[in-house]
Amino acid sequence: MFENVPLSGMIRIARQAGKEIAARQQAIVQAGEAAIWHKDDDSPVTQADRAASAVLCAGLAQMAPSVPVISEEESIPPAEVRRGWGLYFLVDPLDGTKGYLKGEADYSVCVALMRRDMPLTGVVHVPARGLTYYGLPGTGAWREDESGMPVRLHTAPAVSGKQPVVLQSRVSATPKLDAYMDGLPHTRLMAGSAYKFCLLAEGTAQMYPCLHPTWEWDTAAGEAVLRGAGGTVTDMDGRPLRYGKSSLLNDLFIARG
């Protein structure tokens, strides 16, 4: 708990949002383009994104009324307003919308509690897999399945005699990643959304070089989980990712287990 913000409440609200998303997936996939809007950056958004955002914003406001919420699907307060915040929530109601629209299972709900430029704790709920991950940097990280029994997570090196596992998004062509990993022995594992941070946290993979644009709400909760499990997230020069910037666009980064 951080200043009357219970982690259990964040988990409960993330799962509620996940139910909204899961219940709509089949109908949205069947409706195709008719169920999709496009933002200014051409990224897709659906009624599921908006319904999940409403659940998160309302639930978090009720649980911690003095803590502001930044949601990908809501208006973003100006930087001069945000600079005055101590604690705030940073949420992605449906991370992995493109995969969600293809009927894939890796989409997630991400909720992070932030203190200025760093995540204090994060929840990544993966509804279609029945998994919830949560972590507190410097303290620990855990995974719960539908039984509700928490399992402590630890990052892990590659299995002896095998190459390290590098994560990539579920796309067929990865020229930037191919160039970056050229000459470095490894195997690839495809995964979507912030679920990639969770695979690093539980030791399934060892590295995730993210060489495409992302936003702060895409990474904050996953970073909290990964760092709680003993991993790191840095920019390409080895510096910690910065949050609470005037622009919420992330630098390119590498997440390591």
mmCIF file of N, CA and C in Angstrom, residues 75-126:
data_model
loop_
_atom_site.group_PDB
_atom_site.id
_atom_site.type_symbol
_atom_site.label_atom_id
_atom_site.label_comp_id
_atom_site.label_asym_id
_atom_site.label_seq_id
_atom_site.Cartn_x
_atom_site.Cartn_y
_atom_site.Cartn_z
ATOM 1 N N SER A 75 -8.607 12.423 -22.238
ATOM 2 C CA SER A 75 -7.833 13.636 -22.486
ATOM 3 C C SER A 75 -6.640 13.691 -21.523
ATOM 4 N N ILE A 76 -5.489 14.036 -22.045
ATOM 5 C CA ILE A 76 -4.280 14.103 -21.236
ATOM 6 C C ILE A 76 -4.127 15.527 -20.692
ATOM 7 N N PRO A 77 -4.031 15.680 -19.373
ATOM 8 C CA PRO A 77 -3.850 17.015 -18.804
ATOM 9 C C PRO A 77 -2.560 17.661 -19.311
ATOM 10 N N PRO A 78 -2.523 18.989 -19.403
ATOM 11 C CA PRO A 78 -1.302 19.665 -19.860
ATOM 12 C C PRO A 78 -0.114 19.366 -18.965
ATOM 13 N N ALA A 79 1.081 19.482 -19.537
ATOM 14 C CA ALA A 79 2.304 19.167 -18.791
ATOM 15 C C ALA A 79 2.451 20.034 -17.555
ATOM 16 N N GLU A 80 2.052 21.314 -17.644
ATOM 17 C CA GLU A 80 2.209 22.190 -16.480
ATOM 18 C C GLU A 80 1.309 21.764 -15.329
ATOM 19 N N VAL A 81 0.188 21.122 -15.626
ATOM 20 C CA VAL A 81 -0.681 20.580 -14.577
ATOM 21 C C VAL A 81 -0.063 19.315 -13.999
ATOM 22 N N ARG A 82 0.409 18.435 -14.865
ATOM 23 C CA ARG A 82 0.973 17.165 -14.411
ATOM 24 C C ARG A 82 2.228 17.346 -13.570
ATOM 25 N N ARG A 83 2.974 18.405 -13.838
ATOM 26 C CA ARG A 83 4.208 18.630 -13.076
ATOM 27 C C ARG A 83 3.939 18.863 -11.588
ATOM 28 N N GLY A 84 2.737 19.263 -11.243
ATOM 29 C CA GLY A 84 2.402 19.493 -9.849
ATOM 30 C C GLY A 84 1.922 18.256 -9.113
ATOM 31 N N TRP A 85 1.820 17.143 -9.814
ATOM 32 C CA TRP A 85 1.340 15.924 -9.182
ATOM 33 C C TRP A 85 2.464 15.213 -8.430
ATOM 34 N N GLY A 86 2.136 14.625 -7.287
ATOM 35 C CA GLY A 86 3.058 13.722 -6.596
ATOM 36 C C GLY A 86 2.784 12.308 -7.055
ATOM 37 N N LEU A 87 1.668 11.744 -6.583
ATOM 38 C CA LEU A 87 1.218 10.433 -7.036
ATOM 39 C C LEU A 87 0.208 10.582 -8.169
ATOM 40 N N TYR A 88 0.209 9.622 -9.095
ATOM 41 C CA TYR A 88 -0.849 9.547 -10.099
ATOM 42 C C TYR A 88 -0.872 8.129 -10.676
ATOM 43 N N PHE A 89 -2.016 7.756 -11.222
ATOM 44 C CA PHE A 89 -2.142 6.481 -11.919
ATOM 45 C C PHE A 89 -1.880 6.694 -13.404
ATOM 46 N N LEU A 90 -1.211 5.733 -14.021
ATOM 47 C CA LEU A 90 -0.951 5.737 -15.455
ATOM 48 C C LEU A 90 -1.482 4.418 -15.996
ATOM 49 N N VAL A 91 -2.494 4.468 -16.863
ATOM 50 C CA VAL A 91 -3.169 3.231 -17.262
ATOM 51 C C VAL A 91 -3.293 3.108 -18.779
ATOM 52 N N ASP A 92 -3.198 1.892 -19.242
ATOM 53 C CA ASP A 92 -3.517 1.529 -20.625
ATOM 54 C C ASP A 92 -4.665 0.536 -20.549
ATOM 55 N N PRO A 93 -5.871 0.971 -20.901
ATOM 56 C CA PRO A 93 -7.047 0.107 -20.723
ATOM 57 C C PRO A 93 -7.020 -1.161 -21.562
ATOM 58 N N LEU A 94 -6.406 -1.076 -22.762
ATOM 59 C CA LEU A 94 -6.308 -2.265 -23.604
ATOM 60 C C LEU A 94 -4.992 -2.158 -24.356
ATOM 61 N N ASP A 95 -3.968 -2.749 -23.808
ATOM 62 C CA ASP A 95 -2.668 -2.747 -24.464
ATOM 63 C C ASP A 95 -2.620 -3.935 -25.420
ATOM 64 N N GLY A 96 -2.290 -3.653 -26.658
ATOM 65 C CA GLY A 96 -2.275 -4.715 -27.665
ATOM 66 C C GLY A 96 -3.557 -4.775 -28.473
ATOM 67 N N THR A 97 -4.113 -3.615 -28.820
ATOM 68 C CA THR A 97 -5.383 -3.581 -29.552
ATOM 69 C C THR A 97 -5.280 -4.289 -30.901
ATOM 70 N N LYS A 98 -4.158 -4.136 -31.584
ATOM 71 C CA LYS A 98 -4.029 -4.768 -32.913
ATOM 72 C C LYS A 98 -4.138 -6.289 -32.808
ATOM 73 N N GLY A 99 -3.490 -6.879 -31.817
ATOM 74 C CA GLY A 99 -3.601 -8.322 -31.620
ATOM 75 C C GLY A 99 -4.988 -8.723 -31.176
ATOM 76 N N TYR A 100 -5.594 -7.903 -30.328
ATOM 77 C CA TYR A 100 -6.972 -8.131 -29.869
ATOM 78 C C TYR A 100 -7.922 -8.222 -31.063
ATOM 79 N N LEU A 101 -7.713 -7.347 -32.044
ATOM 80 C CA LEU A 101 -8.584 -7.335 -33.226
ATOM 81 C C LEU A 101 -8.381 -8.558 -34.121
ATOM 82 N N LYS A 102 -7.265 -9.251 -33.933
ATOM 83 C CA LYS A 102 -7.009 -10.483 -34.683
ATOM 84 C C LYS A 102 -7.470 -11.718 -33.909
ATOM 85 N N GLY A 103 -8.034 -11.516 -32.720
ATOM 86 C CA GLY A 103 -8.476 -12.632 -31.901
ATOM 87 C C GLY A 103 -7.380 -13.263 -31.076
ATOM 88 N N GLU A 104 -6.240 -12.570 -30.935
ATOM 89 C CA GLU A 104 -5.119 -13.119 -30.165
ATOM 90 C C GLU A 104 -5.352 -12.964 -28.663
ATOM 91 N N ALA A 105 -4.513 -13.634 -27.863
ATOM 92 C CA ALA A 105 -4.769 -13.739 -26.421
ATOM 93 C C ALA A 105 -3.822 -12.917 -25.552
ATOM 94 N N ASP A 106 -2.869 -12.188 -26.145
ATOM 95 C CA ASP A 106 -1.845 -11.522 -25.342
ATOM 96 C C ASP A 106 -2.219 -10.112 -24.895
ATOM 97 N N TYR A 107 -3.362 -9.603 -25.302
ATOM 98 C CA TYR A 107 -3.742 -8.241 -24.904
ATOM 99 C C TYR A 107 -3.844 -8.144 -23.379
ATOM 100 N N SER A 108 -3.659 -6.945 -22.859
ATOM 101 C CA SER A 108 -3.589 -6.792 -21.415
ATOM 102 C C SER A 108 -4.189 -5.471 -20.952
ATOM 103 N N VAL A 109 -4.444 -5.410 -19.651
ATOM 104 C CA VAL A 109 -4.853 -4.188 -18.960
ATOM 105 C C VAL A 109 -3.682 -3.784 -18.075
ATOM 106 N N CYS A 110 -3.230 -2.547 -18.193
ATOM 107 C CA CYS A 110 -2.051 -2.096 -17.462
ATOM 108 C C CYS A 110 -2.411 -0.944 -16.528
ATOM 109 N N VAL A 111 -2.058 -1.090 -15.261
ATOM 110 C CA VAL A 111 -2.319 -0.058 -14.260
ATOM 111 C C VAL A 111 -1.046 0.150 -13.450
ATOM 112 N N ALA A 112 -0.512 1.369 -13.468
ATOM 113 C CA ALA A 112 0.683 1.683 -12.692
ATOM 114 C C ALA A 112 0.387 2.845 -11.753
ATOM 115 N N LEU A 113 0.913 2.751 -10.552
ATOM 116 C CA LEU A 113 0.900 3.874 -9.623
ATOM 117 C C LEU A 113 2.260 4.535 -9.716
ATOM 118 N N MET A 114 2.268 5.816 -10.047
ATOM 119 C CA MET A 114 3.498 6.542 -10.300
ATOM 120 C C MET A 114 3.764 7.564 -9.198
ATOM 121 N N ARG A 115 5.035 7.799 -8.938
ATOM 122 C CA ARG A 115 5.440 8.952 -8.146
ATOM 123 C C ARG A 115 6.374 9.779 -9.031
ATOM 124 N N ARG A 116 5.837 10.856 -9.549
ATOM 125 C CA ARG A 116 6.549 11.745 -10.466
ATOM 126 C C ARG A 116 7.144 10.969 -11.635
ATOM 127 N N ASP A 117 8.443 10.654 -11.610
ATOM 128 C CA ASP A 117 9.075 10.090 -12.801
ATOM 129 C C ASP A 117 9.380 8.608 -12.686
ATOM 130 N N MET A 118 8.712 7.895 -11.748
ATOM 131 C CA MET A 118 9.012 6.470 -11.603
ATOM 132 C C MET A 118 7.772 5.680 -11.192
ATOM 133 N N PRO A 119 7.666 4.428 -11.667
ATOM 134 C CA PRO A 119 6.560 3.571 -11.227
ATOM 135 C C PRO A 119 6.832 2.998 -9.839
ATOM 136 N N LEU A 120 5.860 3.152 -8.951
ATOM 137 C CA LEU A 120 5.956 2.574 -7.611
ATOM 138 C C LEU A 120 5.472 1.137 -7.583
ATOM 139 N N THR A 121 4.422 0.875 -8.329
ATOM 140 C CA THR A 121 3.884 -0.483 -8.409
ATOM 141 C C THR A 121 3.090 -0.604 -9.694
ATOM 142 N N GLY A 122 2.949 -1.819 -10.199
ATOM 143 C CA GLY A 122 2.234 -2.007 -11.449
ATOM 144 C C GLY A 122 1.484 -3.323 -11.479
ATOM 145 N N VAL A 123 0.384 -3.312 -12.221
ATOM 146 C CA VAL A 123 -0.441 -4.499 -12.437
ATOM 147 C C VAL A 123 -0.607 -4.693 -13.932
ATOM 148 N N VAL A 124 -0.313 -5.883 -14.420
ATOM 149 C CA VAL A 124 -0.574 -6.260 -15.812
ATOM 150 C C VAL A 124 -1.498 -7.463 -15.778
ATOM 151 N N HIS A 125 -2.741 -7.260 -16.207
ATOM 152 C CA HIS A 125 -3.728 -8.338 -16.221
ATOM 153 C C HIS A 125 -3.917 -8.801 -17.657
ATOM 154 N N VAL A 126 -3.825 -10.119 -17.868
ATOM 155 C CA VAL A 126 -3.940 -10.710 -19.205
ATOM 156 C C VAL A 126 -5.214 -11.551 -19.217
#
